[in-house]
């Protein structure tokens, strides 16, 4: 399409948006409302997802080493862990007895530690799984290695936080399912609502389409201005929705603000997708919905 | 539920006093229409009759002036390759087994002027829709401008329509465009250059006599003016074929003359004109070829026909 052609089509679209101001307004408001809700859903969804991901990331397998373990035994354990493809290699940390004590000093008061006396903390390996769901299997793979602290009923070794981990994993899976389901429903609602609005506006002008076809316009010649119209209305609606989201985020910083991270635990910092990203996605959605909505709806009326 | 329904049915008066003031009884004698029309004097009656007769005579003369010169149809029928429109055993059946055209064969030559007459439902509109390939033939062969329409691909339909000018009873103008833009649209769909459009459009608008209305919208114009715009749009491409579906159906008799004269001038440039019409006066006086349809069949095809008879004289 040459640039003069495009200019003509664009001019047609603008003209028709102006003359059909009421329908334009209806379409823009529909897109605005639908995409605003979709944007809120997206923010909440990505926030929740990020939160559960963070919790999953924090699932650490601790392999306690006996004080009596030889260097060779420790090396075997390390080798076994590193050889496992399910293990996230770089996450492997060796925590010496001294380091463990220093860590404990941050949490517990000096008096408590003094009462215990000496250094009761064993050295350990801490390692994370690439996929949190593999934690249990990894823990089992080094179970019973020589040089490990013997396990007791309330102190399993290796310890991957079985109870917490299982709960976190099942909650995370449900959260993901719910987010996915809500996204699908909201997306579908968006398509149907916007599609319906466009249908109405084109239906109101079907006579015009008929006349255009009768004087020898090709389908694309009729379709282009309508599609551009849809794209313009969709983009304007999406921009307004994004602006609305930005305004809302000022009142609900914990959910929307990309920079505003919440510390739910010492290490979990969940955050929604950054606002600009959600905004960009909304604009793309508005553009696509407008174009596809008008383009597809046109088909019925072009059969003349 | 109406509380007083039963009382009304009884014809009894409502027991409670009405909030409405009582209706005065109608004076039937005063309200009655005069039993006889207002009496005119003999001179008044004569004046009205004379004016009506004059108008009618003027119209008939105008139409008669557009009749072909004697001898125009004396030459022998032309061979098939001169056909603008050729129907060979065309049948159109709509869904539900409604037969709109039944085995119709017809040849219309280049430059000819043909009236299609017949009652509503006789198949005129179906024939026009077929010519524009709005619908497809069910059986038979339909050739327009040398192209078989059943073999014409859908992507080529716009090309076909650019070669056929259409004038409809309801004008079919684009409501949100001015006169100028409506006419220009027919050129824009072809991707014509802007300079050419800027040159041709005022020319054709001038031809139909609407130079002072270029910036008006269709709803600001009279019916006759709107029809002129639609003729301008149909003819701006100088198409070889002009199809008119009751072009004067919505116009008063005097306005119709102007429209017909315009179409006549267009036909004189060599354009083939096919016109469906119900206007008896016009058909009788213009003495053109008349194809009469009835129940989807051609019942009459006269070289110089009238609306109902073979020779109206």
PDB file of C-alpha atoms in Angstrom, chain A residues 17-170:
ATOM      1  CA  UNK A  17     -14.868   8.303  13.511  1.00  0.00           C
ATOM      2  CA  UNK A  18     -15.904  11.921  13.673  1.00  0.00           C
ATOM      3  CA  UNK A  19     -19.238  11.525  11.892  1.00  0.00           C
ATOM      4  CA  UNK A  20     -20.112   8.443  13.940  1.00  0.00           C
ATOM      5  CA  UNK A  21     -19.002  10.002  17.184  1.00  0.00           C
ATOM      6  CA  UNK A  22     -21.580   8.241  19.364  1.00  0.00           C
ATOM      7  CA  UNK A  23     -20.590   4.763  18.223  1.00  0.00           C
ATOM      8  CA  UNK A  24     -16.923   5.683  18.446  1.00  0.00           C
ATOM      9  CA  UNK A  25     -17.439   6.772  22.031  1.00  0.00           C
ATOM     10  CA  UNK A  26     -19.266   3.526  22.831  1.00  0.00           C
ATOM     11  CA  UNK A  27     -16.436   1.466  21.358  1.00  0.00           C
ATOM     12  CA  UNK A  28     -13.750   3.454  23.159  1.00  0.00           C
ATOM     13  CA  UNK A  29     -15.544   3.192  26.502  1.00  0.00           C
ATOM     14  CA  UNK A  30     -16.084  -0.541  26.048  1.00  0.00           C
ATOM     15  CA  UNK A  31     -12.406  -1.071  25.321  1.00  0.00           C
ATOM     16  CA  UNK A  32     -11.507   1.188  28.225  1.00  0.00           C
ATOM     17  CA  UNK A  33     -13.615  -0.705  30.758  1.00  0.00           C
ATOM     18  CA  UNK A  34     -12.744  -4.160  29.538  1.00  0.00           C
ATOM     19  CA  UNK A  35      -9.025  -3.516  29.298  1.00  0.00           C
ATOM     20  CA  UNK A  36      -8.944  -1.701  32.638  1.00  0.00           C
ATOM     21  CA  UNK A  37     -10.411  -4.760  34.339  1.00  0.00           C
ATOM     22  CA  UNK A  38      -8.090  -6.972  32.343  1.00  0.00           C
ATOM     23  CA  UNK A  39      -5.172  -4.803  33.447  1.00  0.00           C
ATOM     24  CA  UNK A  40      -6.126  -5.104  37.100  1.00  0.00           C
ATOM     25  CA  UNK A  41      -6.433  -8.849  36.679  1.00  0.00           C
ATOM     26  CA  UNK A  42      -3.071  -8.952  34.994  1.00  0.00           C
ATOM     27  CA  UNK A  43      -1.428  -6.940  37.770  1.00  0.00           C
ATOM     28  CA  UNK A  44      -2.919  -9.094  40.499  1.00  0.00           C
ATOM     29  CA  UNK A  45      -2.154 -12.262  38.603  1.00  0.00           C
ATOM     30  CA  UNK A  46       1.439 -11.468  37.881  1.00  0.00           C
ATOM     31  CA  UNK A  47       1.884 -10.294  41.455  1.00  0.00           C
ATOM     32  CA  UNK A  48       0.567 -13.576  42.835  1.00  0.00           C
ATOM     33  CA  UNK A  49       2.616 -15.547  40.374  1.00  0.00           C
ATOM     34  CA  UNK A  50       5.713 -13.656  41.309  1.00  0.00           C
ATOM     35  CA  UNK A  51       4.954 -14.243  44.973  1.00  0.00           C
ATOM     36  CA  UNK A  52       4.565 -18.003  44.642  1.00  0.00           C
ATOM     37  CA  UNK A  53       7.621 -18.125  42.398  1.00  0.00           C
ATOM     38  CA  UNK A  54       9.555 -16.351  45.116  1.00  0.00           C
ATOM     39  CA  UNK A  55       8.365 -18.806  47.723  1.00  0.00           C
ATOM     40  CA  UNK A  56       9.327 -21.666  45.438  1.00  0.00           C
ATOM     41  CA  UNK A  57      12.717 -20.130  44.788  1.00  0.00           C
ATOM     42  CA  UNK A  58      13.322 -20.016  48.508  1.00  0.00           C
ATOM     43  CA  UNK A  59      12.833 -23.738  48.935  1.00  0.00           C
ATOM     44  CA  UNK A  60      16.307 -24.856  49.952  1.00  0.00           C
ATOM     45  CA  UNK A  61      17.580 -28.354  50.534  1.00  0.00           C
ATOM     46  CA  UNK A  62      19.881 -28.488  53.538  1.00  0.00           C
ATOM     47  CA  UNK A  63      22.291 -31.369  53.852  1.00  0.00           C
ATOM     48  CA  UNK A  64      23.680 -31.411  57.379  1.00  0.00           C
ATOM     49  CA  UNK A  65      27.231 -32.772  57.670  1.00  0.00           C
ATOM     50  CA  UNK A  66      28.494 -34.626  60.706  1.00  0.00           C
ATOM     51  CA  UNK A  67      31.294 -32.949  62.618  1.00  0.00           C
ATOM     52  CA  UNK A  68      33.273 -36.141  62.136  1.00  0.00           C
ATOM     53  CA  UNK A  69      32.896 -36.179  58.334  1.00  0.00           C
ATOM     54  CA  UNK A  70      36.163 -36.535  56.437  1.00  0.00           C
ATOM     55  CA  UNK A  71      37.033 -34.254  53.580  1.00  0.00           C
ATOM     56  CA  UNK A  72      36.580 -37.134  51.148  1.00  0.00           C
ATOM     57  CA  UNK A  73      33.057 -37.845  52.442  1.00  0.00           C
ATOM     58  CA  UNK A  74      32.105 -34.166  52.138  1.00  0.00           C
ATOM     59  CA  UNK A  75      33.552 -34.151  48.639  1.00  0.00           C
ATOM     60  CA  UNK A  76      31.443 -37.185  47.668  1.00  0.00           C
ATOM     61  CA  UNK A  77      28.260 -35.482  48.802  1.00  0.00           C
ATOM     62  CA  UNK A  78      29.182 -32.341  46.897  1.00  0.00           C
ATOM     63  CA  UNK A  79      30.001 -34.328  43.768  1.00  0.00           C
ATOM     64  CA  UNK A  80      26.728 -36.232  43.952  1.00  0.00           C
ATOM     65  CA  UNK A  81      24.753 -32.984  44.272  1.00  0.00           C
ATOM     66  CA  UNK A  82      26.579 -31.252  41.449  1.00  0.00           C
ATOM     67  CA  UNK A  83      26.240 -34.256  39.147  1.00  0.00           C
ATOM     68  CA  UNK A  84      22.459 -34.190  39.493  1.00  0.00           C
ATOM     69  CA  UNK A  85      20.900 -32.353  36.507  1.00  0.00           C
ATOM     70  CA  UNK A  86      17.900 -31.338  38.609  1.00  0.00           C
ATOM     71  CA  UNK A  87      20.160 -29.369  40.945  1.00  0.00           C
ATOM     72  CA  UNK A  88      20.727 -25.701  40.315  1.00  0.00           C
ATOM     73  CA  UNK A  89      24.554 -25.943  40.499  1.00  0.00           C
ATOM     74  CA  UNK A  90      25.461 -22.301  41.158  1.00  0.00           C
ATOM     75  CA  UNK A  91      23.090 -22.233  44.118  1.00  0.00           C
ATOM     76  CA  UNK A  92      25.187 -24.790  46.019  1.00  0.00           C
ATOM     77  CA  UNK A  93      26.697 -23.208  49.084  1.00  0.00           C
ATOM     78  CA  UNK A  94      28.904 -24.765  51.731  1.00  0.00           C
ATOM     79  CA  UNK A  95      28.153 -23.319  55.135  1.00  0.00           C
ATOM     80  CA  UNK A  96      30.917 -24.052  57.622  1.00  0.00           C
ATOM     81  CA  UNK A  97      30.283 -24.427  61.333  1.00  0.00           C
ATOM     82  CA  UNK A  98      31.631 -20.898  61.919  1.00  0.00           C
ATOM     83  CA  UNK A  99      29.399 -19.423  59.264  1.00  0.00           C
ATOM     84  CA  UNK A 100      26.416 -21.239  60.735  1.00  0.00           C
ATOM     85  CA  UNK A 101      27.216 -19.768  64.132  1.00  0.00           C
ATOM     86  CA  UNK A 102      27.527 -16.271  62.696  1.00  0.00           C
ATOM     87  CA  UNK A 103      24.188 -16.680  61.002  1.00  0.00           C
ATOM     88  CA  UNK A 104      22.625 -17.849  64.234  1.00  0.00           C
ATOM     89  CA  UNK A 105      24.049 -14.878  66.056  1.00  0.00           C
ATOM     90  CA  UNK A 106      21.916 -12.645  63.857  1.00  0.00           C
ATOM     91  CA  UNK A 107      18.746 -14.454  64.858  1.00  0.00           C
ATOM     92  CA  UNK A 108      19.272 -15.448  68.456  1.00  0.00           C
ATOM     93  CA  UNK A 109      20.443 -13.336  71.342  1.00  0.00           C
ATOM     94  CA  UNK A 110      23.892 -13.746  72.790  1.00  0.00           C
ATOM     95  CA  UNK A 111      22.478 -15.114  76.057  1.00  0.00           C
ATOM     96  CA  UNK A 112      20.781 -18.007  74.353  1.00  0.00           C
ATOM     97  CA  UNK A 113      23.907 -18.924  72.475  1.00  0.00           C
ATOM     98  CA  UNK A 114      25.953 -18.575  75.640  1.00  0.00           C
ATOM     99  CA  UNK A 115      23.636 -20.959  77.421  1.00  0.00           C
ATOM    100  CA  UNK A 116      24.090 -23.542  74.695  1.00  0.00           C
ATOM    101  CA  UNK A 117      27.814 -23.014  74.814  1.00  0.00           C
ATOM    102  CA  UNK A 118      30.467 -23.737  72.183  1.00  0.00           C
ATOM    103  CA  UNK A 119      29.332 -24.123  68.583  1.00  0.00           C
ATOM    104  CA  UNK A 120      26.423 -26.581  68.324  1.00  0.00           C
ATOM    105  CA  UNK A 121      25.766 -25.852  64.649  1.00  0.00           C
ATOM    106  CA  UNK A 122      26.855 -28.466  62.129  1.00  0.00           C
ATOM    107  CA  UNK A 123      28.302 -27.537  58.738  1.00  0.00           C
ATOM    108  CA  UNK A 124      25.963 -27.989  55.789  1.00  0.00           C
ATOM    109  CA  UNK A 125      25.425 -27.831  52.087  1.00  0.00           C
ATOM    110  CA  UNK A 126      22.542 -25.651  50.944  1.00  0.00           C
ATOM    111  CA  UNK A 127      21.296 -26.194  47.476  1.00  0.00           C
ATOM    112  CA  UNK A 128      18.242 -25.344  45.383  1.00  0.00           C
ATOM    113  CA  UNK A 129      16.481 -27.370  42.771  1.00  0.00           C
ATOM    114  CA  UNK A 130      16.034 -25.982  39.275  1.00  0.00           C
ATOM    115  CA  UNK A 131      12.379 -26.876  39.645  1.00  0.00           C
ATOM    116  CA  UNK A 132      11.112 -26.683  43.205  1.00  0.00           C
ATOM    117  CA  UNK A 133       9.065 -29.841  42.657  1.00  0.00           C
ATOM    118  CA  UNK A 134      12.260 -31.906  42.411  1.00  0.00           C
ATOM    119  CA  UNK A 135      13.417 -30.957  45.899  1.00  0.00           C
ATOM    120  CA  UNK A 136      12.227 -34.168  47.511  1.00  0.00           C
ATOM    121  CA  UNK A 137      13.923 -36.374  44.934  1.00  0.00           C
ATOM    122  CA  UNK A 138      17.210 -34.506  45.270  1.00  0.00           C
ATOM    123  CA  UNK A 139      17.085 -34.824  49.016  1.00  0.00           C
ATOM    124  CA  UNK A 140      16.529 -38.564  48.702  1.00  0.00           C
ATOM    125  CA  UNK A 141      19.487 -38.942  46.337  1.00  0.00           C
ATOM    126  CA  UNK A 142      22.012 -38.042  49.017  1.00  0.00           C
ATOM    127  CA  UNK A 143      20.171 -39.668  51.894  1.00  0.00           C
ATOM    128  CA  UNK A 144      22.323 -42.010  53.933  1.00  0.00           C
ATOM    129  CA  UNK A 145      25.606 -40.879  52.476  1.00  0.00           C
ATOM    130  CA  UNK A 146      28.494 -41.424  54.867  1.00  0.00           C
ATOM    131  CA  UNK A 147      29.515 -38.262  56.661  1.00  0.00           C
ATOM    132  CA  UNK A 148      25.972 -36.971  57.065  1.00  0.00           C
ATOM    133  CA  UNK A 149      24.556 -36.106  60.441  1.00  0.00           C
ATOM    134  CA  UNK A 150      22.164 -38.942  61.378  1.00  0.00           C
ATOM    135  CA  UNK A 151      18.546 -38.075  60.812  1.00  0.00           C
ATOM    136  CA  UNK A 152      15.998 -38.094  63.588  1.00  0.00           C
ATOM    137  CA  UNK A 153      12.188 -38.097  63.426  1.00  0.00           C
ATOM    138  CA  UNK A 154      11.816 -34.352  63.852  1.00  0.00           C
ATOM    139  CA  UNK A 155      15.116 -33.417  62.203  1.00  0.00           C
ATOM    140  CA  UNK A 156      15.234 -35.109  58.802  1.00  0.00           C
ATOM    141  CA  UNK A 157      18.523 -35.047  56.939  1.00  0.00           C
ATOM    142  CA  UNK A 158      18.716 -33.947  54.160  1.00  0.00           C
ATOM    143  CA  UNK A 159      16.013 -31.440  55.016  1.00  0.00           C
ATOM    144  CA  UNK A 160      14.021 -29.809  52.225  1.00  0.00           C
ATOM    145  CA  UNK A 161      11.260 -28.537  54.473  1.00  0.00           C
ATOM    146  CA  UNK A 162       8.925 -31.292  53.371  1.00  0.00           C
ATOM    147  CA  UNK A 163       5.780 -30.011  55.040  1.00  0.00           C
ATOM    148  CA  UNK A 164       6.161 -26.366  54.036  1.00  0.00           C
ATOM    149  CA  UNK A 165       7.398 -27.272  50.596  1.00  0.00           C
ATOM    150  CA  UNK A 166       4.487 -29.558  49.783  1.00  0.00           C
ATOM    151  CA  UNK A 167       1.983 -26.951  50.924  1.00  0.00           C
ATOM    152  CA  UNK A 168       3.712 -24.128  49.016  1.00  0.00           C
ATOM    153  CA  UNK A 169       3.852 -26.212  45.879  1.00  0.00           C
ATOM    154  CA  UNK A 170       0.190 -27.191  45.957  1.00  0.00           C
TER     155      UNK A 170
END
